[in-house]
mmCIF file of C-alpha atoms in Angstrom:
data_model
loop_
_atom_site.group_PDB
_atom_site.id
_atom_site.type_symbol
_atom_site.label_atom_id
_atom_site.label_comp_id
_atom_site.label_asym_id
_atom_site.label_seq_id
_atom_site.Cartn_x
_atom_site.Cartn_y
_atom_site.Cartn_z
ATOM 1 C CA LEU I 586 100.038 73.384 64.742
ATOM 2 C CA ASP I 587 100.053 70.081 62.920
ATOM 3 C CA ASN I 588 102.583 67.489 64.146
ATOM 4 C CA PHE I 589 104.019 69.797 66.795
ATOM 5 C CA LYS I 590 104.477 66.918 69.243
ATOM 6 C CA ASP I 591 106.777 65.160 66.766
ATOM 7 C CA LEU I 592 108.995 68.253 66.487
ATOM 8 C CA ASN I 593 109.069 68.673 70.264
ATOM 9 C CA ASP I 594 109.901 64.993 70.829
ATOM 10 C CA THR I 595 112.637 64.768 68.191
ATOM 11 C CA LEU I 596 114.334 68.186 68.394
ATOM 12 C CA GLY I 597 113.602 69.077 72.028
ATOM 13 C CA HIS I 598 111.475 71.487 73.978
ATOM 14 C CA GLU I 599 113.793 74.448 73.424
ATOM 15 C CA ILE I 600 113.291 74.182 69.655
ATOM 16 C CA GLY I 601 109.553 73.650 70.186
ATOM 17 C CA ASP I 602 109.353 76.738 72.383
ATOM 18 C CA ASP I 603 111.190 78.750 69.726
ATOM 19 C CA LEU I 604 108.656 77.646 67.110
ATOM 20 C CA LEU I 605 105.763 78.627 69.398
ATOM 21 C CA ARG I 606 107.278 82.090 69.929
ATOM 22 C CA GLN I 607 107.719 82.610 66.191
ATOM 23 C CA VAL I 608 104.186 81.416 65.452
ATOM 24 C CA GLY I 609 102.843 83.911 68.005
ATOM 25 C CA GLU I 610 104.805 86.713 66.372
ATOM 26 C CA ARG I 611 103.485 85.818 62.930
ATOM 27 C CA LEU I 612 99.922 85.640 64.223
ATOM 28 C CA GLU I 613 100.332 89.118 65.698
ATOM 29 C CA GLN I 614 101.366 90.318 62.232
ATOM 30 C CA CYS I 615 98.076 88.942 60.872
ATOM 31 C CA ALA I 616 96.004 90.719 63.525
ATOM 32 C CA ARG I 617 94.757 94.268 63.692
ATOM 33 C CA ARG I 618 95.231 96.449 66.776
ATOM 34 C CA SER I 619 91.680 95.629 67.942
ATOM 35 C CA ASP I 620 92.176 91.845 67.631
ATOM 36 C CA THR I 621 93.482 89.481 70.281
ATOM 37 C CA VAL I 622 96.118 86.787 69.778
ATOM 38 C CA ALA I 623 96.535 84.212 72.540
ATOM 39 C CA ARG I 624 98.067 80.832 73.069
ATOM 40 C CA LEU I 625 95.505 78.511 74.602
ATOM 41 C CA GLY I 626 98.108 75.939 75.560
ATOM 42 C CA GLY I 627 100.371 73.434 73.896
ATOM 43 C CA ASP I 628 100.292 74.125 70.197
ATOM 44 C CA GLU I 629 96.873 75.802 70.085
ATOM 45 C CA PHE I 630 96.393 79.489 69.448
ATOM 46 C CA VAL I 631 93.348 81.710 69.051
ATOM 47 C CA LEU I 632 92.975 84.868 66.997
ATOM 48 C CA LEU I 633 89.897 86.739 68.178
ATOM 49 C CA LEU I 634 88.738 89.114 65.465
ATOM 50 C CA ASP I 635 86.985 92.175 66.832
ATOM 51 C CA GLY I 636 84.648 94.390 64.877
ATOM 52 C CA LEU I 637 83.747 92.104 62.000
ATOM 53 C CA ASN I 638 80.879 93.170 59.778
ATOM 54 C CA SER I 639 77.432 92.818 61.366
ATOM 55 C CA ASP I 640 76.268 90.902 58.282
ATOM 56 C CA SER I 641 77.160 87.266 58.980
ATOM 57 C CA ALA I 642 78.054 86.461 55.359
ATOM 58 C CA GLN I 643 80.413 89.428 55.126
ATOM 59 C CA ALA I 644 81.865 88.628 58.556
ATOM 60 C CA ALA I 645 82.531 85.064 57.368
ATOM 61 C CA ASP I 646 84.312 86.438 54.286
ATOM 62 C CA GLU I 647 86.453 88.688 56.484
ATOM 63 C CA ALA I 648 87.342 85.789 58.782
ATOM 64 C CA GLN I 649 88.218 83.579 55.802
ATOM 65 C CA ARG I 650 90.465 86.319 54.439
ATOM 66 C CA VAL I 651 92.348 86.470 57.748
ATOM 67 C CA ALA I 652 92.568 82.647 57.837
ATOM 68 C CA ARG I 653 94.133 82.616 54.367
ATOM 69 C CA THR I 654 96.677 85.189 55.545
ATOM 70 C CA VAL I 655 97.468 83.060 58.608
ATOM 71 C CA LEU I 656 97.939 79.970 56.428
ATOM 72 C CA ARG I 657 100.253 81.880 54.106
ATOM 73 C CA MET I 658 102.304 83.317 57.003
ATOM 74 C CA LEU I 659 102.613 80.003 58.835
ATOM 75 C CA GLY I 660 103.388 78.203 55.588
ATOM 76 C CA GLN I 661 106.653 80.118 55.252
ATOM 77 C CA ALA I 662 109.797 78.469 56.594
ATOM 78 C CA PHE I 663 110.805 78.937 60.219
ATOM 79 C CA THR I 664 114.428 79.170 61.299
ATOM 80 C CA LEU I 665 114.939 77.077 64.425
ATOM 81 C CA GLY I 666 118.534 77.192 65.529
ATOM 82 C CA GLU I 667 120.496 76.130 62.480
ATOM 83 C CA ARG I 668 117.528 74.296 60.949
ATOM 84 C CA THR I 669 114.825 75.380 58.571
ATOM 85 C CA HIS I 670 111.438 73.976 59.483
ATOM 86 C CA HIS I 671 108.126 73.948 57.634
ATOM 87 C CA THR I 672 104.887 73.428 59.483
ATOM 88 C CA SER I 673 101.204 73.473 58.744
ATOM 89 C CA CYS I 674 98.205 74.290 60.856
ATOM 90 C CA SER I 675 94.541 73.500 61.110
ATOM 91 C CA ILE I 676 92.127 76.414 61.414
ATOM 92 C CA GLY I 677 88.549 76.548 62.586
ATOM 93 C CA ILE I 678 86.334 79.570 62.132
#
């Protein structure tokens, strides 16, 4: 998550923890039953996509499609206490 430390430092760890929980929930909505969603630590998550196409070009297209969905889901506003918060994320495939 981009700039997560700033949110944690200014609004507190309870708000930061709430954001992390909501991000995890949204990532689970992007995943299929066979996929794995995990928090690596801090503000880093991994979405392990299982069963992608054996053709590397098609697998890359599938992964990009999921990444676009993740960006769209995480780009929607989060409700943190009485505040609305927008965040962005960086994705590597």
